[in-house]
Amino acid sequence: MEMELKVNQDNCLGCGVCVVACPVNASISNEVAGGHGSKTTETIMMVENGFIKLFSPEKCTKCGTCQLFCPTDAIWLE
Amino acid sequence: MCDYYTIIFKTCVLILVAIYILYVVKCVFNTHGVHMPKHIVSGLKYLTAVELIREGYSQKEVAEILEMDRSTVSHYLNGRNLSWNSIEIAEKITEFCPKDFLLLTYALMHEKARIIVKTCSNSEFEGIIKESCIGCGLCVDICLMKAIVLNDLKAQIDSDWCCGCLICGESCPTNSIEILEVKK
Amino acid sequence: MISNTKEVKARDFEISRSAEEKRELLYKDDICIGCGICEKTCPVDAIELGSIGAIVRTDADVPKIVCDDDKCVLCGMCSVVCPVDALEFKIDDEDIKNMEEYPSLISSAEINDETCVYCKACETACPREAITIARNLPERSKLVTGEIEIDKETCIDCGICEEMCPADAITMEHKLPTSDDPTVSSDIIVDKDKCVYCLICKKSCPVDAIKAACRSCSYGEYDLNPEDAETTGASFIDQETCVNCGWCQEICPVDAATVVKPFEGELSVDQEKCQACGACVDICPCNVLSFPASSASGMRPEKVMSDENYCIYCGACENVCPVKAIEVKRTDIKHTPTKSKSWDKKMESLKT
């Protein structure tokens, strides 16, 4: 029973905490983990036009870190 | 005009006659159908009784094994009380491949099929269990002949009862069962 | 046709097959630690480990493992290799752990009540809250003896002794004075079970109304019965929740706890790869992994630390690490012998 990464842009503040917290993102791009990387679609998710957007959800290992950090339940696994 | 009506009338009569004939044929075959399984069972029991007697069992013992009256056994052995071709059909059934023989006999007689199949089987089988057996017991549960037991987490096949149907091998999750035919 | 029946209760399940014998597999989700050893062992690939990281960290209402009852042949292997009794396997109502022909992992955790001093360190340290220590403390009044007397005629009901007493042994019945009884207290009582004869009341009384003497102090310990000073009690380990991690054994100051772990091995963390997400820390059933205290708020924690003394080499952390920074090796498996070659092979295959 594999879980899936979901986002709800209606809840998203565009704060980008999930992008920075995600350990997979960090291993893909250190700059993204530092919060000052240029836009890349290689990472699982990025903030685009003020909202979170999934780019490579297939890279997600379902560790739940993004959900733990998201202040508004805009990103979660189910 | 008149000819035209006659043709229609004759056609109708022909159709009615055809339907009647079909009906009669169906009824006749149905009656046979209802009794057929019983006749086959009698035939199979007959063959088993004859074989058991040949193996040296007494009539009393045969009656006990087959759960029948002694008098019926006696009748059978004298060739009475059997419909004309049931022995012939039963013989054909024993020549089926072991799985068909077992499944058909089991459908007719359930638990009692075991002794019939064991006695009338034309071959003997030996089961070899490979080291890969995990002792899940699925074969034990599935064997209609109750020929398999588990011993130290490994299946063990009793050659006396194995009928060579291969049903166990088909269900084995680790392909650990090999059934070999040995000469009788 | 022979087929399995499956019953699902919340996150638990029960798979059974009844024919020549009754075989049952029972799964308890709250005991499962997400190690996935069952998934690796299942000979028919019937078990699938879920996204345990997300399940454990977000408290999702999803079972940690699922078992396909169409595939399961009820062999019992998953139950035997489960290091924590989350999978129970019964044949005709008897647990296969009690059957000689089945191998079982050798593990145990015991507290010797002869040696135990009931300090409760293990109870506090146990990561699974599996230990309960029930202790009876000695009676204080038997450990220190003496005499105390308050001269109620001299006493001015000031309440200083009551406030000063460190053992709360003195109580006064405070009241408002009336014309009938113009005093501020109707009585002063000393609870001799609580009094430790420290003489603070005597020394602080402004009118010298208290006479007290401590026998222990002036005459040593002559009247102390060693039995009266003993803390007695009982220890209890819940074997169902215990994971045999060894915390109790390591922390016990008197070596009263003995733990036998079923696996031996090595745990290594690749500090280069680690992104300090904390998934392993959250999943570890034995509190092996932790982050050092953060130097300042807002700082990302340092890389993860581990102490193998408490590791059971279950591999849950390795399963959950999103960046494959953790490797768990099992070098030895302790189990009871079995005559079955295939079972022996499976047990040995737990080594990595």
PDB file of N, CA, C and O in Angstrom, chain C residues 195-233:
ATOM      1  N   CYS C 195       7.781  13.369  61.414  1.00  0.00           N
ATOM      2  CA  CYS C 195       8.880  14.107  62.049  1.00  0.00           C
ATOM      3  C   CYS C 195      10.220  13.407  61.883  1.00  0.00           C
ATOM      4  O   CYS C 195      10.320  12.195  62.020  1.00  0.00           O
ATOM      5  N   VAL C 196      11.229  14.169  61.452  1.00  0.00           N
ATOM      6  CA  VAL C 196      12.561  13.585  61.285  1.00  0.00           C
ATOM      7  C   VAL C 196      13.530  14.052  62.377  1.00  0.00           C
ATOM      8  O   VAL C 196      14.729  13.826  62.293  1.00  0.00           O
ATOM      9  N   TYR C 197      12.980  14.687  63.403  1.00  0.00           N
ATOM     10  CA  TYR C 197      13.776  15.118  64.547  1.00  0.00           C
ATOM     11  C   TYR C 197      14.997  15.937  64.143  1.00  0.00           C
ATOM     12  O   TYR C 197      16.098  15.744  64.620  1.00  0.00           O
ATOM     13  N   CYS C 198      14.760  16.876  63.240  1.00  0.00           N
ATOM     14  CA  CYS C 198      15.856  17.753  62.794  1.00  0.00           C
ATOM     15  C   CYS C 198      16.082  18.905  63.767  1.00  0.00           C
ATOM     16  O   CYS C 198      17.085  19.594  63.718  1.00  0.00           O
ATOM     17  N   LEU C 199      15.089  19.117  64.655  1.00  0.00           N
ATOM     18  CA  LEU C 199      15.165  20.112  65.730  1.00  0.00           C
ATOM     19  C   LEU C 199      15.063  21.563  65.240  1.00  0.00           C
ATOM     20  O   LEU C 199      15.349  22.491  66.001  1.00  0.00           O
ATOM     21  N   ILE C 200      14.679  21.759  63.972  1.00  0.00           N
ATOM     22  CA  ILE C 200      14.538  23.126  63.457  1.00  0.00           C
ATOM     23  C   ILE C 200      13.416  23.855  64.207  1.00  0.00           C
ATOM     24  O   ILE C 200      13.539  25.039  64.567  1.00  0.00           O
ATOM     25  N   CYS C 201      12.329  23.134  64.504  1.00  0.00           N
ATOM     26  CA  CYS C 201      11.219  23.769  65.232  1.00  0.00           C
ATOM     27  C   CYS C 201      11.690  24.265  66.597  1.00  0.00           C
ATOM     28  O   CYS C 201      11.404  25.379  67.035  1.00  0.00           O
ATOM     29  N   LYS C 202      12.469  23.376  67.253  1.00  0.00           N
ATOM     30  CA  LYS C 202      12.954  23.703  68.600  1.00  0.00           C
ATOM     31  C   LYS C 202      13.838  24.955  68.553  1.00  0.00           C
ATOM     32  O   LYS C 202      13.698  25.879  69.354  1.00  0.00           O
ATOM     33  N   LYS C 203      14.723  24.951  67.524  1.00  0.00           N
ATOM     34  CA  LYS C 203      15.674  26.070  67.441  1.00  0.00           C
ATOM     35  C   LYS C 203      14.993  27.373  67.045  1.00  0.00           C
ATOM     36  O   LYS C 203      15.432  28.459  67.419  1.00  0.00           O
ATOM     37  N   SER C 204      13.887  27.267  66.259  1.00  0.00           N
ATOM     38  CA  SER C 204      13.280  28.515  65.783  1.00  0.00           C
ATOM     39  C   SER C 204      12.151  29.023  66.671  1.00  0.00           C
ATOM     40  O   SER C 204      11.668  30.136  66.483  1.00  0.00           O
ATOM     41  N   CYS C 205      11.740  28.229  67.666  1.00  0.00           N
ATOM     42  CA  CYS C 205      10.622  28.664  68.510  1.00  0.00           C
ATOM     43  C   CYS C 205      11.022  29.889  69.344  1.00  0.00           C
ATOM     44  O   CYS C 205      12.018  29.844  70.083  1.00  0.00           O
ATOM     45  N   PRO C 206      10.284  31.014  69.206  1.00  0.00           N
ATOM     46  CA  PRO C 206      10.691  32.240  69.918  1.00  0.00           C
ATOM     47  C   PRO C 206      10.490  32.156  71.430  1.00  0.00           C
ATOM     48  O   PRO C 206      11.046  32.964  72.165  1.00  0.00           O
ATOM     49  N   VAL C 207       9.701  31.148  71.889  1.00  0.00           N
ATOM     50  CA  VAL C 207       9.418  31.110  73.333  1.00  0.00           C
ATOM     51  C   VAL C 207       9.890  29.811  73.989  1.00  0.00           C
ATOM     52  O   VAL C 207       9.471  29.479  75.098  1.00  0.00           O
ATOM     53  N   ASP C 208      10.706  29.050  73.256  1.00  0.00           N
ATOM     54  CA  ASP C 208      11.231  27.776  73.758  1.00  0.00           C
ATOM     55  C   ASP C 208      10.146  26.837  74.270  1.00  0.00           C
ATOM     56  O   ASP C 208      10.232  26.257  75.360  1.00  0.00           O
ATOM     57  N   ALA C 209       9.066  26.718  73.470  1.00  0.00           N
ATOM     58  CA  ALA C 209       7.963  25.861  73.906  1.00  0.00           C
ATOM     59  C   ALA C 209       8.178  24.413  73.485  1.00  0.00           C
ATOM     60  O   ALA C 209       7.434  23.525  73.872  1.00  0.00           O
ATOM     61  N   ILE C 210       9.167  24.164  72.609  1.00  0.00           N
ATOM     62  CA  ILE C 210       9.339  22.816  72.058  1.00  0.00           C
ATOM     63  C   ILE C 210      10.554  22.146  72.672  1.00  0.00           C
ATOM     64  O   ILE C 210      11.663  22.701  72.707  1.00  0.00           O
ATOM     65  N   LYS C 211      10.324  20.937  73.162  1.00  0.00           N
ATOM     66  CA  LYS C 211      11.437  20.129  73.637  1.00  0.00           C
ATOM     67  C   LYS C 211      11.558  18.973  72.668  1.00  0.00           C
ATOM     68  O   LYS C 211      10.583  18.269  72.412  1.00  0.00           O
ATOM     69  N   ALA C 212      12.751  18.794  72.080  1.00  0.00           N
ATOM     70  CA  ALA C 212      12.920  17.704  71.136  1.00  0.00           C
ATOM     71  C   ALA C 212      14.337  17.187  71.183  1.00  0.00           C
ATOM     72  O   ALA C 212      15.267  17.928  71.473  1.00  0.00           O
ATOM     73  N   ALA C 213      14.476  15.862  70.936  1.00  0.00           N
ATOM     74  CA  ALA C 213      15.805  15.264  70.887  1.00  0.00           C
ATOM     75  C   ALA C 213      15.822  14.208  69.786  1.00  0.00           C
ATOM     76  O   ALA C 213      14.851  13.489  69.615  1.00  0.00           O
ATOM     77  N   CYS C 214      16.952  14.177  69.078  1.00  0.00           N
ATOM     78  CA  CYS C 214      17.070  13.170  68.018  1.00  0.00           C
ATOM     79  C   CYS C 214      17.948  12.056  68.535  1.00  0.00           C
ATOM     80  O   CYS C 214      19.101  12.268  68.893  1.00  0.00           O
ATOM     81  N   ARG C 215      17.388  10.819  68.566  1.00  0.00           N
ATOM     82  CA  ARG C 215      18.168   9.715  69.094  1.00  0.00           C
ATOM     83  C   ARG C 215      19.254   9.293  68.100  1.00  0.00           C
ATOM     84  O   ARG C 215      20.348   8.967  68.469  1.00  0.00           O
ATOM     85  N   SER C 216      18.921   9.312  66.838  1.00  0.00           N
ATOM     86  CA  SER C 216      19.906   8.870  65.837  1.00  0.00           C
ATOM     87  C   SER C 216      21.153   9.720  65.885  1.00  0.00           C
ATOM     88  O   SER C 216      22.263   9.211  65.831  1.00  0.00           O
ATOM     89  N   CYS C 217      20.933  11.037  65.989  1.00  0.00           N
ATOM     90  CA  CYS C 217      22.079  11.917  65.951  1.00  0.00           C
ATOM     91  C   CYS C 217      22.972  11.730  67.164  1.00  0.00           C
ATOM     92  O   CYS C 217      24.169  11.518  67.042  1.00  0.00           O
ATOM     93  N   SER C 218      22.389  11.724  68.339  1.00  0.00           N
ATOM     94  CA  SER C 218      23.226  11.702  69.525  1.00  0.00           C
ATOM     95  C   SER C 218      23.826  10.336  69.802  1.00  0.00           C
ATOM     96  O   SER C 218      24.926  10.229  70.298  1.00  0.00           O
ATOM     97  N   TYR C 219      23.104   9.272  69.415  1.00  0.00           N
ATOM     98  CA  TYR C 219      23.620   7.952  69.777  1.00  0.00           C
ATOM     99  C   TYR C 219      23.990   7.098  68.547  1.00  0.00           C
ATOM    100  O   TYR C 219      24.094   5.907  68.628  1.00  0.00           O
ATOM    101  N   GLY C 220      24.128   7.724  67.410  1.00  0.00           N
ATOM    102  CA  GLY C 220      24.495   6.950  66.219  1.00  0.00           C
ATOM    103  C   GLY C 220      23.315   6.155  65.686  1.00  0.00           C
ATOM    104  O   GLY C 220      22.171   6.568  65.818  1.00  0.00           O
ATOM    105  N   GLU C 221      23.601   4.976  65.130  1.00  0.00           N
ATOM    106  CA  GLU C 221      22.523   4.227  64.486  1.00  0.00           C
ATOM    107  C   GLU C 221      22.190   2.965  65.261  1.00  0.00           C
ATOM    108  O   GLU C 221      21.801   1.960  64.690  1.00  0.00           O
ATOM    109  N   TYR C 222      22.343   2.999  66.570  1.00  0.00           N
ATOM    110  CA  TYR C 222      22.193   1.758  67.331  1.00  0.00           C
ATOM    111  C   TYR C 222      20.805   1.140  67.229  1.00  0.00           C
ATOM    112  O   TYR C 222      20.638  -0.054  67.243  1.00  0.00           O
ATOM    113  N   ASP C 223      19.796   2.033  67.099  1.00  0.00           N
ATOM    114  CA  ASP C 223      18.454   1.455  67.096  1.00  0.00           C
ATOM    115  C   ASP C 223      17.873   1.313  65.686  1.00  0.00           C
ATOM    116  O   ASP C 223      16.690   1.125  65.512  1.00  0.00           O
ATOM    117  N   LEU C 224      18.751   1.368  64.662  1.00  0.00           N
ATOM    118  CA  LEU C 224      18.235   1.254  63.297  1.00  0.00           C
ATOM    119  C   LEU C 224      18.220  -0.207  62.884  1.00  0.00           C
ATOM    120  O   LEU C 224      19.247  -0.874  62.850  1.00  0.00           O
ATOM    121  N   ASN C 225      17.039  -0.719  62.567  1.00  0.00           N
ATOM    122  CA  ASN C 225      16.903  -2.079  62.066  1.00  0.00           C
ATOM    123  C   ASN C 225      17.121  -2.050  60.544  1.00  0.00           C
ATOM    124  O   ASN C 225      16.358  -1.403  59.837  1.00  0.00           O
ATOM    125  N   PRO C 226      18.184  -2.728  60.059  1.00  0.00           N
ATOM    126  CA  PRO C 226      18.502  -2.632  58.622  1.00  0.00           C
ATOM    127  C   PRO C 226      17.310  -3.003  57.723  1.00  0.00           C
ATOM    128  O   PRO C 226      17.143  -2.459  56.639  1.00  0.00           O
ATOM    129  N   GLU C 227      16.482  -3.929  58.154  1.00  0.00           N
ATOM    130  CA  GLU C 227      15.324  -4.323  57.350  1.00  0.00           C
ATOM    131  C   GLU C 227      14.355  -3.170  57.141  1.00  0.00           C
ATOM    132  O   GLU C 227      13.708  -3.061  56.110  1.00  0.00           O
ATOM    133  N   ASP C 228      14.293  -2.287  58.191  1.00  0.00           N
ATOM    134  CA  ASP C 228      13.342  -1.169  58.084  1.00  0.00           C
ATOM    135  C   ASP C 228      13.774  -0.152  57.041  1.00  0.00           C
ATOM    136  O   ASP C 228      12.983   0.650  56.576  1.00  0.00           O
ATOM    137  N   ALA C 229      15.080  -0.196  56.687  1.00  0.00           N
ATOM    138  CA  ALA C 229      15.598   0.800  55.747  1.00  0.00           C
ATOM    139  C   ALA C 229      15.490   0.333  54.294  1.00  0.00           C
ATOM    140  O   ALA C 229      15.806   1.062  53.376  1.00  0.00           O
ATOM    141  N   GLU C 230      15.044  -0.908  54.095  1.00  0.00           N
ATOM    142  CA  GLU C 230      15.058  -1.487  52.765  1.00  0.00           C
ATOM    143  C   GLU C 230      13.852  -1.070  51.916  1.00  0.00           C
ATOM    144  O   GLU C 230      12.727  -1.063  52.386  1.00  0.00           O
ATOM    145  N   THR C 231      14.166  -0.739  50.642  1.00  0.00           N
ATOM    146  CA  THR C 231      13.079  -0.503  49.690  1.00  0.00           C
ATOM    147  C   THR C 231      12.781  -1.836  49.023  1.00  0.00           C
ATOM    148  O   THR C 231      13.678  -2.481  48.485  1.00  0.00           O
ATOM    149  N   THR C 232      11.559  -2.266  49.106  1.00  0.00           N
ATOM    150  CA  THR C 232      11.193  -3.531  48.463  1.00  0.00           C
ATOM    151  C   THR C 232      10.352  -3.220  47.232  1.00  0.00           C
ATOM    152  O   THR C 232       9.941  -2.074  47.026  1.00  0.00           O
ATOM    153  N   GLY C 233      10.103  -4.234  46.427  1.00  0.00           N
ATOM    154  CA  GLY C 233       9.279  -3.983  45.249  1.00  0.00           C
ATOM    155  C   GLY C 233       9.273  -5.142  44.298  1.00  0.00           C
ATOM    156  O   GLY C 233       9.682  -6.260  44.642  1.00  0.00           O
TER     157      GLY C 233
END
